Amino acid sequence: MRAVVIEKFGLRPEVRDLPAPSAPPGGVVLDVEATGLCRSDHHAFAGHDDSVTLPRVPGHEMVGRVAALGEGVTSVRVGDRVTTPFVEGCGRCRWCRQGAAQICPDQTQPGFTHDGSWAEQVVIRAADHNLVPVGEELPAEAVVTLGCRFATAYRALTARAGLRAGESVAVIGCGGVGLSAIMIAASLGARPIAVDIDPGALALAREHGAAVAVDSRGLDPAATAAAIVEAAGERPTASVEALGREATTDAALLALAPLGRHVQIGLYAEPPRLAIPRVISQELAVLGSHGMAAGDYPGLLALVREGSLRPQDLVTRTLDLEQACDALVELGERTPAGVGIVRP
């Protein structure tokens, strides 16, 4: 099979011919229909994640068809069209049994712990626990990003922040996961506040549901927080940071209303130092969001099927494997507006 292979951290990957994988016990092989281009892929490529060893095929968002079944798999058949969370639980531990596979201590992650979906085929472990049937009616563009950014944003807003209709939520960083959060918040009846330094990203955010857009170019955290409050006319009761930068997390914490809830989605390249004194004095809640278990997908898929949430509207470019190699390098230089997907 053809696949993108990272041979050295930070060095442009190459498309290689690799042996086709076989299905392990309890797992499956998928023929990849489409796969996502996500900032987390760049973290793996740049060497920010110590779980990644080289060489490695990146890619963790996908939609595909079951091509081969491993011993013991009973929930799917060859030919079924499926997606999967990027965090795949073992299916046996206490966390998986409680429905919290996203924090499974024995989790696997395609593109990180083993070869991922920037390839013609990919292996999924513990398939009965991790596969999500998606049927035939949804286009690949609507499904592929549900594996990471939309699932992470959905859980961040619903299960973690407990976002309610009518509440304001500041979303800092309007790349893939930030735009996902804005679209989901709008579909839930909340009031999203988009914050970014890219006018194109802000325009896209307004197009997809942001009630307010804040251009934070040249602003420090305190000034960004003040701009959020001024533009929104109030302090937001919830916030999402979708970049993984100390300054933007501080801006969110400084903008929040007392008793506000902040959800950290963005991954940091270095451990941050944050505005913890305000967390204490205003009794803010700081929460993490690390994907979503397969069992929690029905609520998200329901929004997509009813049309109140349209992930496909964020897809702005479709790449082949060779183009994906360049795009992975470019993610270190800029965050493009919209979402890119790869069709092997």
mmCIF file of C-alpha atoms in Angstrom:
data_model
loop_
_atom_site.group_PDB
_atom_site.id
_atom_site.type_symbol
_atom_site.label_atom_id
_atom_site.label_comp_id
_atom_site.label_asym_id
_atom_site.label_seq_id
_atom_site.Cartn_x
_atom_site.Cartn_y
_atom_site.Cartn_z
ATOM 1 C CA MET A 1 0.000 0.000 0.000
ATOM 2 C CA ARG A 2 1.007 3.652 -0.437
ATOM 3 C CA ALA A 3 1.480 5.670 2.733
ATOM 4 C CA VAL A 4 3.050 8.872 4.033
ATOM 5 C CA VAL A 5 6.031 8.044 6.252
ATOM 6 C CA ILE A 6 7.785 10.330 8.747
ATOM 7 C CA GLU A 7 11.431 9.208 8.851
ATOM 8 C CA LYS A 8 12.839 12.044 10.982
ATOM 9 C CA PHE A 9 11.105 14.571 13.239
ATOM 10 C CA GLY A 10 10.681 17.883 11.469
ATOM 11 C CA LEU A 11 11.882 16.581 8.089
ATOM 12 C CA ARG A 12 9.354 16.540 5.232
ATOM 13 C CA PRO A 13 7.771 13.068 5.090
ATOM 14 C CA GLU A 14 7.670 11.016 1.915
ATOM 15 C CA VAL A 15 5.157 8.726 0.239
ATOM 16 C CA ARG A 16 6.395 5.127 0.390
ATOM 17 C CA ASP A 17 5.223 1.677 -0.663
ATOM 18 C CA LEU A 18 4.696 -0.394 2.500
ATOM 19 C CA PRO A 19 3.486 -3.957 3.079
ATOM 20 C CA ALA A 20 -0.285 -4.102 3.458
ATOM 21 C CA PRO A 21 -1.242 -4.595 7.131
ATOM 22 C CA SER A 22 -3.066 -7.607 8.548
ATOM 23 C CA ALA A 23 -5.829 -7.484 11.145
ATOM 24 C CA PRO A 24 -4.629 -8.284 14.689
ATOM 25 C CA PRO A 25 -6.799 -10.313 17.096
ATOM 26 C CA GLY A 26 -9.747 -8.131 18.057
ATOM 27 C CA GLY A 27 -8.868 -5.569 15.389
ATOM 28 C CA VAL A 28 -9.664 -4.732 11.782
ATOM 29 C CA VAL A 29 -8.032 -3.322 8.684
ATOM 30 C CA LEU A 30 -9.829 -0.371 7.077
ATOM 31 C CA ASP A 31 -9.595 0.774 3.478
ATOM 32 C CA VAL A 32 -9.215 4.525 4.011
ATOM 33 C CA GLU A 33 -11.783 6.602 2.145
ATOM 34 C CA ALA A 34 -10.573 9.941 3.531
ATOM 35 C CA THR A 35 -8.463 11.179 6.433
ATOM 36 C CA GLY A 36 -8.021 14.527 8.169
ATOM 37 C CA LEU A 37 -5.167 17.020 8.263
ATOM 38 C CA CYS A 38 -5.050 18.068 11.927
ATOM 39 C CA ARG A 39 -2.697 20.178 14.052
ATOM 40 C CA SER A 40 -2.164 17.118 16.259
ATOM 41 C CA ASP A 41 -0.553 15.455 13.215
ATOM 42 C CA HIS A 42 1.979 18.277 13.215
ATOM 43 C CA HIS A 43 2.728 17.745 16.915
ATOM 44 C CA ALA A 44 3.612 14.120 16.094
ATOM 45 C CA PHE A 45 5.662 15.181 13.067
ATOM 46 C CA ALA A 46 7.574 17.841 15.035
ATOM 47 C CA GLY A 47 8.473 15.469 17.883
ATOM 48 C CA HIS A 48 6.281 17.140 20.523
ATOM 49 C CA ASP A 49 4.686 13.832 21.565
ATOM 50 C CA ASP A 50 6.990 11.358 23.281
ATOM 51 C CA SER A 51 4.645 8.447 22.452
ATOM 52 C CA VAL A 52 5.670 8.700 18.786
ATOM 53 C CA THR A 53 8.552 6.576 17.556
ATOM 54 C CA LEU A 54 9.902 6.627 14.018
ATOM 55 C CA PRO A 55 9.360 5.715 11.273
ATOM 56 C CA ARG A 56 5.644 6.464 11.564
ATOM 57 C CA VAL A 57 2.647 6.874 9.271
ATOM 58 C CA PRO A 58 0.643 9.884 10.576
ATOM 59 C CA GLY A 59 -3.130 10.327 10.561
ATOM 60 C CA HIS A 60 -5.811 9.812 13.199
ATOM 61 C CA GLU A 61 -9.081 11.176 11.732
ATOM 62 C CA MET A 62 -10.711 8.919 9.176
ATOM 63 C CA VAL A 63 -13.648 7.333 7.470
ATOM 64 C CA GLY A 64 -13.278 4.014 5.698
ATOM 65 C CA ARG A 65 -14.597 0.543 5.038
ATOM 66 C CA VAL A 66 -13.772 -2.636 6.890
ATOM 67 C CA ALA A 67 -11.447 -4.674 4.653
ATOM 68 C CA ALA A 68 -10.416 -7.494 7.014
ATOM 69 C CA LEU A 69 -11.486 -8.794 10.424
ATOM 70 C CA GLY A 70 -9.236 -10.070 13.161
ATOM 71 C CA GLU A 71 -10.116 -13.023 15.327
ATOM 72 C CA GLY A 72 -12.985 -12.341 17.715
ATOM 73 C CA VAL A 73 -14.458 -9.225 16.058
ATOM 74 C CA THR A 74 -18.270 -9.423 16.072
ATOM 75 C CA SER A 75 -19.648 -5.861 15.807
ATOM 76 C CA VAL A 76 -18.860 -5.172 12.138
ATOM 77 C CA ARG A 77 -18.614 -6.990 8.838
ATOM 78 C CA VAL A 78 -16.345 -6.604 5.843
ATOM 79 C CA GLY A 79 -17.636 -3.683 3.771
ATOM 80 C CA ASP A 80 -19.127 -1.702 6.668
ATOM 81 C CA ARG A 81 -18.455 2.040 6.507
ATOM 82 C CA VAL A 82 -17.114 3.351 9.824
ATOM 83 C CA THR A 83 -15.204 6.036 11.668
ATOM 84 C CA THR A 84 -13.334 5.792 14.967
ATOM 85 C CA PRO A 85 -12.229 8.096 17.790
ATOM 86 C CA PHE A 86 -8.574 9.065 17.636
ATOM 87 C CA VAL A 87 -8.199 7.773 21.221
ATOM 88 C CA GLU A 88 -8.948 4.068 21.122
ATOM 89 C CA GLY A 89 -9.545 2.341 24.443
ATOM 90 C CA CYS A 90 -8.489 -1.175 25.292
ATOM 91 C CA GLY A 91 -12.108 -2.133 26.026
ATOM 92 C CA ARG A 92 -11.166 -4.006 29.215
ATOM 93 C CA CYS A 93 -10.078 -1.523 31.889
ATOM 94 C CA ARG A 94 -12.327 0.200 34.441
ATOM 95 C CA TRP A 95 -12.329 3.439 32.430
ATOM 96 C CA CYS A 96 -13.448 1.734 29.239
ATOM 97 C CA ARG A 97 -16.127 -0.194 31.130
ATOM 98 C CA GLN A 98 -17.369 3.150 32.514
ATOM 99 C CA GLY A 99 -17.598 4.629 29.017
ATOM 100 C CA ALA A 100 -14.495 6.815 29.364
ATOM 101 C CA ALA A 101 -12.232 5.211 26.766
ATOM 102 C CA GLN A 102 -10.710 8.629 25.981
ATOM 103 C CA ILE A 103 -8.671 8.369 29.198
ATOM 104 C CA CYS A 104 -7.891 4.639 28.960
ATOM 105 C CA PRO A 105 -4.386 4.053 30.400
ATOM 106 C CA ASP A 106 -3.769 1.395 27.719
ATOM 107 C CA GLN A 107 -5.146 3.483 24.847
ATOM 108 C CA THR A 108 -3.784 3.364 21.328
ATOM 109 C CA GLN A 109 -3.846 6.227 18.834
ATOM 110 C CA PRO A 110 -3.411 5.739 15.082
ATOM 111 C CA GLY A 111 -0.602 7.950 13.860
ATOM 112 C CA PHE A 112 0.932 8.119 17.328
ATOM 113 C CA THR A 113 1.253 4.723 19.023
ATOM 114 C CA HIS A 114 1.056 2.864 15.713
ATOM 115 C CA ASP A 115 0.790 3.662 12.008
ATOM 116 C CA GLY A 116 -2.119 5.902 11.100
ATOM 117 C CA SER A 117 -4.504 6.740 8.313
ATOM 118 C CA TRP A 118 -2.411 8.760 5.864
ATOM 119 C CA ALA A 119 -2.312 5.570 3.872
ATOM 120 C CA GLU A 120 -4.481 3.350 1.722
ATOM 121 C CA GLN A 121 -5.116 1.093 4.738
ATOM 122 C CA VAL A 122 -4.964 1.412 8.532
ATOM 123 C CA VAL A 123 -5.272 -0.984 11.493
ATOM 124 C CA ILE A 124 -7.802 -0.273 14.260
ATOM 125 C CA ARG A 125 -7.335 -2.141 17.550
ATOM 126 C CA ALA A 126 -10.145 -3.329 19.870
ATOM 127 C CA ALA A 127 -12.586 -2.843 17.013
ATOM 128 C CA ASP A 128 -15.737 -3.912 18.868
ATOM 129 C CA HIS A 129 -15.077 -1.119 21.356
ATOM 130 C CA ASN A 130 -13.828 1.614 19.023
ATOM 131 C CA LEU A 131 -15.634 1.516 15.677
ATOM 132 C CA VAL A 132 -18.600 3.797 14.948
ATOM 133 C CA PRO A 133 -20.850 2.790 12.020
ATOM 134 C CA VAL A 134 -21.769 5.821 9.884
ATOM 135 C CA GLY A 135 -23.858 4.319 7.091
ATOM 136 C CA GLU A 136 -23.869 5.444 3.487
ATOM 137 C CA GLU A 137 -25.878 8.686 3.523
ATOM 138 C CA LEU A 138 -23.246 11.081 4.894
ATOM 139 C CA PRO A 139 -20.447 12.343 2.622
ATOM 140 C CA ALA A 140 -16.865 11.663 3.670
ATOM 141 C CA GLU A 141 -16.381 15.392 4.286
ATOM 142 C CA ALA A 142 -19.094 15.243 6.987
ATOM 143 C CA VAL A 143 -17.626 12.198 8.723
ATOM 144 C CA VAL A 144 -13.838 12.336 8.544
ATOM 145 C CA THR A 145 -13.347 15.116 11.113
ATOM 146 C CA LEU A 146 -15.661 13.475 13.666
ATOM 147 C CA GLY A 147 -12.746 11.316 14.794
ATOM 148 C CA CYS A 148 -10.857 14.137 16.497
ATOM 149 C CA ARG A 149 -11.727 17.819 16.269
ATOM 150 C CA PHE A 150 -15.529 17.594 16.228
ATOM 151 C CA ALA A 151 -15.660 14.814 18.827
ATOM 152 C CA THR A 152 -13.210 16.650 21.073
ATOM 153 C CA ALA A 153 -15.122 19.930 20.724
ATOM 154 C CA TYR A 154 -18.493 18.237 21.256
ATOM 155 C CA ARG A 155 -17.384 16.574 24.472
ATOM 156 C CA ALA A 156 -15.603 19.755 25.583
ATOM 157 C CA LEU A 157 -18.780 21.811 25.297
ATOM 158 C CA THR A 158 -21.362 19.268 26.429
ATOM 159 C CA ALA A 159 -19.793 16.848 28.903
ATOM 160 C CA ARG A 160 -17.003 19.075 30.216
ATOM 161 C CA ALA A 161 -18.218 22.704 30.111
ATOM 162 C CA GLY A 162 -21.900 21.772 30.399
ATOM 163 C CA LEU A 163 -22.707 24.534 27.905
ATOM 164 C CA ARG A 164 -26.347 25.626 27.921
ATOM 165 C CA ALA A 165 -28.467 27.425 25.326
ATOM 166 C CA GLY A 166 -28.125 31.181 25.662
ATOM 167 C CA GLU A 167 -24.673 31.113 27.303
ATOM 168 C CA SER A 168 -21.695 32.928 25.795
ATOM 169 C CA VAL A 169 -18.585 30.882 25.068
ATOM 170 C CA ALA A 170 -15.263 32.366 23.935
ATOM 171 C CA VAL A 171 -13.412 30.148 21.457
ATOM 172 C CA ILE A 172 -9.782 31.196 21.105
ATOM 173 C CA GLY A 173 -8.150 29.857 17.971
ATOM 174 C CA CYS A 174 -10.334 29.350 14.907
ATOM 175 C CA GLY A 175 -8.512 26.514 13.217
ATOM 176 C CA GLY A 176 -10.106 23.105 12.764
ATOM 177 C CA VAL A 177 -11.057 22.313 16.360
ATOM 178 C CA GLY A 178 -11.920 25.933 17.164
ATOM 179 C CA LEU A 179 -14.275 26.211 14.204
ATOM 180 C CA SER A 180 -15.766 22.861 15.210
ATOM 181 C CA ALA A 181 -16.448 24.261 18.689
ATOM 182 C CA ILE A 182 -18.075 27.371 17.211
ATOM 183 C CA MET A 183 -20.345 25.322 14.965
ATOM 184 C CA ILE A 184 -21.327 22.965 17.785
ATOM 185 C CA ALA A 185 -21.969 25.814 20.231
ATOM 186 C CA ALA A 186 -24.220 27.502 17.692
ATOM 187 C CA SER A 187 -26.088 24.248 17.026
ATOM 188 C CA LEU A 188 -26.695 23.939 20.786
ATOM 189 C CA GLY A 189 -28.205 27.430 20.956
ATOM 190 C CA ALA A 190 -25.235 29.073 22.697
ATOM 191 C CA ARG A 191 -23.528 32.344 21.701
ATOM 192 C CA PRO A 192 -20.004 31.684 20.331
ATOM 193 C CA ILE A 193 -17.356 34.422 20.499
ATOM 194 C CA ALA A 194 -14.592 33.763 17.950
ATOM 195 C CA VAL A 195 -11.061 35.006 18.747
ATOM 196 C CA ASP A 196 -8.134 34.804 16.323
ATOM 197 C CA ILE A 197 -5.371 36.838 14.696
ATOM 198 C CA ASP A 198 -6.319 35.770 11.146
ATOM 199 C CA PRO A 199 -9.086 37.831 9.504
ATOM 200 C CA GLY A 200 -9.836 34.933 7.162
ATOM 201 C CA ALA A 201 -10.352 32.552 10.073
ATOM 202 C CA LEU A 202 -12.598 35.088 11.797
ATOM 203 C CA ALA A 203 -14.662 35.548 8.650
ATOM 204 C CA LEU A 204 -15.072 31.781 8.399
ATOM 205 C CA ALA A 205 -16.087 31.663 12.059
ATOM 206 C CA ARG A 206 -18.766 34.313 11.494
ATOM 207 C CA GLU A 207 -19.992 32.403 8.454
ATOM 208 C CA HIS A 208 -20.376 29.245 10.550
ATOM 209 C CA GLY A 209 -22.137 30.548 13.620
ATOM 210 C CA ALA A 210 -19.977 32.952 15.634
ATOM 211 C CA ALA A 211 -22.086 35.751 17.083
ATOM 212 C CA VAL A 212 -19.046 37.957 17.750
ATOM 213 C CA ALA A 213 -15.539 38.025 16.210
ATOM 214 C CA VAL A 214 -12.501 39.467 18.020
ATOM 215 C CA ASP A 215 -9.261 40.233 16.143
ATOM 216 C CA SER A 216 -6.496 39.798 18.729
ATOM 217 C CA ARG A 217 -3.527 40.731 16.525
ATOM 218 C CA GLY A 218 -0.849 42.478 18.580
ATOM 219 C CA LEU A 219 -2.748 42.162 21.855
ATOM 220 C CA ASP A 220 -1.340 40.736 25.080
ATOM 221 C CA PRO A 221 -3.522 38.392 27.186
ATOM 222 C CA ALA A 222 -5.052 41.163 29.304
ATOM 223 C CA ALA A 223 -5.867 43.269 26.254
ATOM 224 C CA THR A 224 -7.308 40.257 24.437
ATOM 225 C CA ALA A 225 -9.520 39.493 27.440
ATOM 226 C CA ALA A 226 -10.696 43.107 27.546
ATOM 227 C CA ALA A 227 -11.470 43.017 23.821
ATOM 228 C CA ILE A 228 -13.521 39.837 24.287
ATOM 229 C CA VAL A 229 -15.589 41.397 27.076
ATOM 230 C CA GLU A 230 -16.098 44.648 25.174
ATOM 231 C CA ALA A 231 -17.111 42.949 21.920
ATOM 232 C CA ALA A 232 -19.427 40.472 23.627
ATOM 233 C CA GLY A 233 -20.941 42.973 26.032
ATOM 234 C CA GLU A 234 -20.373 40.581 28.921
ATOM 235 C CA ARG A 235 -17.879 38.147 30.377
ATOM 236 C CA PRO A 236 -18.385 34.707 28.817
ATOM 237 C CA THR A 237 -19.414 31.924 31.166
ATOM 238 C CA ALA A 238 -17.368 29.358 29.243
ATOM 239 C CA SER A 239 -14.215 29.380 27.151
ATOM 240 C CA VAL A 240 -12.299 27.013 24.898
ATOM 241 C CA GLU A 241 -8.612 27.354 24.010
ATOM 242 C CA ALA A 242 -7.864 25.548 20.769
ATOM 243 C CA LEU A 243 -4.233 26.492 20.064
ATOM 244 C CA GLY A 244 -2.091 25.279 22.954
ATOM 245 C CA ARG A 245 -0.397 28.587 23.755
ATOM 246 C CA GLU A 246 0.190 30.083 27.180
ATOM 247 C CA ALA A 247 -0.880 33.593 26.161
ATOM 248 C CA THR A 248 -4.188 32.526 24.643
ATOM 249 C CA THR A 249 -5.078 30.320 27.614
ATOM 250 C CA ASP A 250 -4.355 33.272 29.908
ATOM 251 C CA ALA A 251 -6.597 35.477 27.766
ATOM 252 C CA ALA A 252 -9.435 32.985 28.206
ATOM 253 C CA LEU A 253 -8.943 32.792 31.969
ATOM 254 C CA LEU A 254 -8.783 36.581 32.285
ATOM 255 C CA ALA A 255 -11.975 37.039 30.240
ATOM 256 C CA LEU A 256 -14.169 34.493 32.036
ATOM 257 C CA ALA A 257 -17.029 35.436 34.320
ATOM 258 C CA PRO A 258 -16.743 34.374 37.978
ATOM 259 C CA LEU A 259 -17.510 30.661 38.323
ATOM 260 C CA GLY A 260 -16.775 30.335 34.608
ATOM 261 C CA ARG A 261 -15.648 27.092 32.978
ATOM 262 C CA HIS A 262 -12.558 26.903 30.795
ATOM 263 C CA VAL A 263 -11.868 23.856 28.622
ATOM 264 C CA GLN A 264 -8.335 23.316 27.344
ATOM 265 C CA ILE A 265 -8.231 21.505 24.006
ATOM 266 C CA GLY A 266 -5.032 22.876 22.462
ATOM 267 C CA LEU A 267 -1.916 20.796 23.071
ATOM 268 C CA TYR A 268 1.153 22.598 24.420
ATOM 269 C CA ALA A 269 4.601 22.104 22.951
ATOM 270 C CA GLU A 270 6.044 23.233 26.325
ATOM 271 C CA PRO A 271 4.492 23.190 29.831
ATOM 272 C CA PRO A 272 2.714 26.528 30.362
ATOM 273 C CA ARG A 273 2.697 29.030 33.221
ATOM 274 C CA LEU A 274 -0.866 30.288 33.594
ATOM 275 C CA ALA A 275 -3.015 32.908 35.349
ATOM 276 C CA ILE A 276 -3.822 30.582 38.230
ATOM 277 C CA PRO A 277 -4.395 33.403 40.779
ATOM 278 C CA ARG A 278 -7.566 34.373 38.898
ATOM 279 C CA VAL A 279 -8.642 30.721 38.773
ATOM 280 C CA ILE A 280 -8.490 30.765 42.571
ATOM 281 C CA SER A 281 -10.023 34.172 43.243
ATOM 282 C CA GLN A 282 -12.915 33.783 40.799
ATOM 283 C CA GLU A 283 -13.406 30.054 41.415
ATOM 284 C CA LEU A 284 -12.960 29.187 37.755
ATOM 285 C CA ALA A 285 -13.074 25.582 36.611
ATOM 286 C CA VAL A 286 -10.239 24.471 34.311
ATOM 287 C CA LEU A 287 -11.099 21.299 32.432
ATOM 288 C CA GLY A 288 -9.387 19.122 29.867
ATOM 289 C CA SER A 289 -10.938 17.524 26.806
ATOM 290 C CA HIS A 290 -9.146 14.614 25.199
ATOM 291 C CA GLY A 291 -11.415 13.173 22.566
ATOM 292 C CA MET A 292 -14.589 11.160 23.062
ATOM 293 C CA ALA A 293 -15.420 7.488 23.455
ATOM 294 C CA ALA A 294 -17.149 5.653 20.608
ATOM 295 C CA GLY A 295 -20.199 5.084 22.784
ATOM 296 C CA ASP A 296 -20.825 8.849 22.993
ATOM 297 C CA TYR A 297 -21.041 9.413 19.234
ATOM 298 C CA PRO A 298 -24.843 9.057 18.778
ATOM 299 C CA GLY A 299 -25.539 12.586 20.061
ATOM 300 C CA LEU A 300 -22.931 14.115 17.757
ATOM 301 C CA LEU A 301 -24.050 12.069 14.749
ATOM 302 C CA ALA A 302 -27.660 13.064 15.408
ATOM 303 C CA LEU A 303 -26.731 16.752 14.988
ATOM 304 C CA VAL A 304 -24.960 15.936 11.714
ATOM 305 C CA ARG A 305 -27.782 13.797 10.338
ATOM 306 C CA GLU A 306 -30.473 16.372 11.173
ATOM 307 C CA GLY A 307 -28.406 19.071 9.457
ATOM 308 C CA SER A 308 -28.001 21.480 12.382
ATOM 309 C CA LEU A 309 -24.268 20.659 12.336
ATOM 310 C CA ARG A 310 -22.501 20.448 8.957
ATOM 311 C CA PRO A 311 -18.804 19.554 9.338
ATOM 312 C CA GLN A 312 -18.522 19.302 5.561
ATOM 313 C CA ASP A 313 -18.943 23.072 5.278
ATOM 314 C CA LEU A 314 -15.534 23.557 6.909
ATOM 315 C CA VAL A 315 -13.655 21.520 4.293
ATOM 316 C CA THR A 316 -11.775 24.007 2.141
ATOM 317 C CA ARG A 317 -9.250 21.746 0.405
ATOM 318 C CA THR A 318 -8.792 18.117 -0.587
ATOM 319 C CA LEU A 319 -5.237 16.770 -0.916
ATOM 320 C CA ASP A 320 -3.564 13.640 -2.202
ATOM 321 C CA LEU A 321 -0.791 11.918 -0.242
ATOM 322 C CA GLU A 322 2.015 13.877 -1.895
ATOM 323 C CA GLN A 323 0.315 17.201 -1.204
ATOM 324 C CA ALA A 324 -0.286 16.109 2.388
ATOM 325 C CA CYS A 325 3.491 15.841 2.931
ATOM 326 C CA ASP A 326 3.921 19.538 2.149
ATOM 327 C CA ALA A 327 0.810 20.506 4.118
ATOM 328 C CA LEU A 328 2.166 18.801 7.248
ATOM 329 C CA VAL A 329 5.339 20.892 7.106
ATOM 330 C CA GLU A 330 3.348 24.083 6.447
ATOM 331 C CA LEU A 331 1.271 23.562 9.601
ATOM 332 C CA GLY A 332 4.336 24.584 11.579
ATOM 333 C CA GLU A 333 4.354 27.956 9.830
ATOM 334 C CA ARG A 334 0.667 28.838 9.809
ATOM 335 C CA THR A 335 -2.781 27.500 10.659
ATOM 336 C CA PRO A 336 -4.803 27.585 7.436
ATOM 337 C CA ALA A 337 -8.429 28.664 7.573
ATOM 338 C CA GLY A 338 -10.853 25.782 7.253
ATOM 339 C CA VAL A 339 -10.203 22.076 7.203
ATOM 340 C CA GLY A 340 -8.085 19.965 4.887
ATOM 341 C CA ILE A 341 -8.776 16.331 4.159
ATOM 342 C CA VAL A 342 -6.626 13.744 2.420
ATOM 343 C CA ARG A 343 -7.910 11.132 -0.037
ATOM 344 C CA PRO A 344 -5.360 8.331 -0.441
#
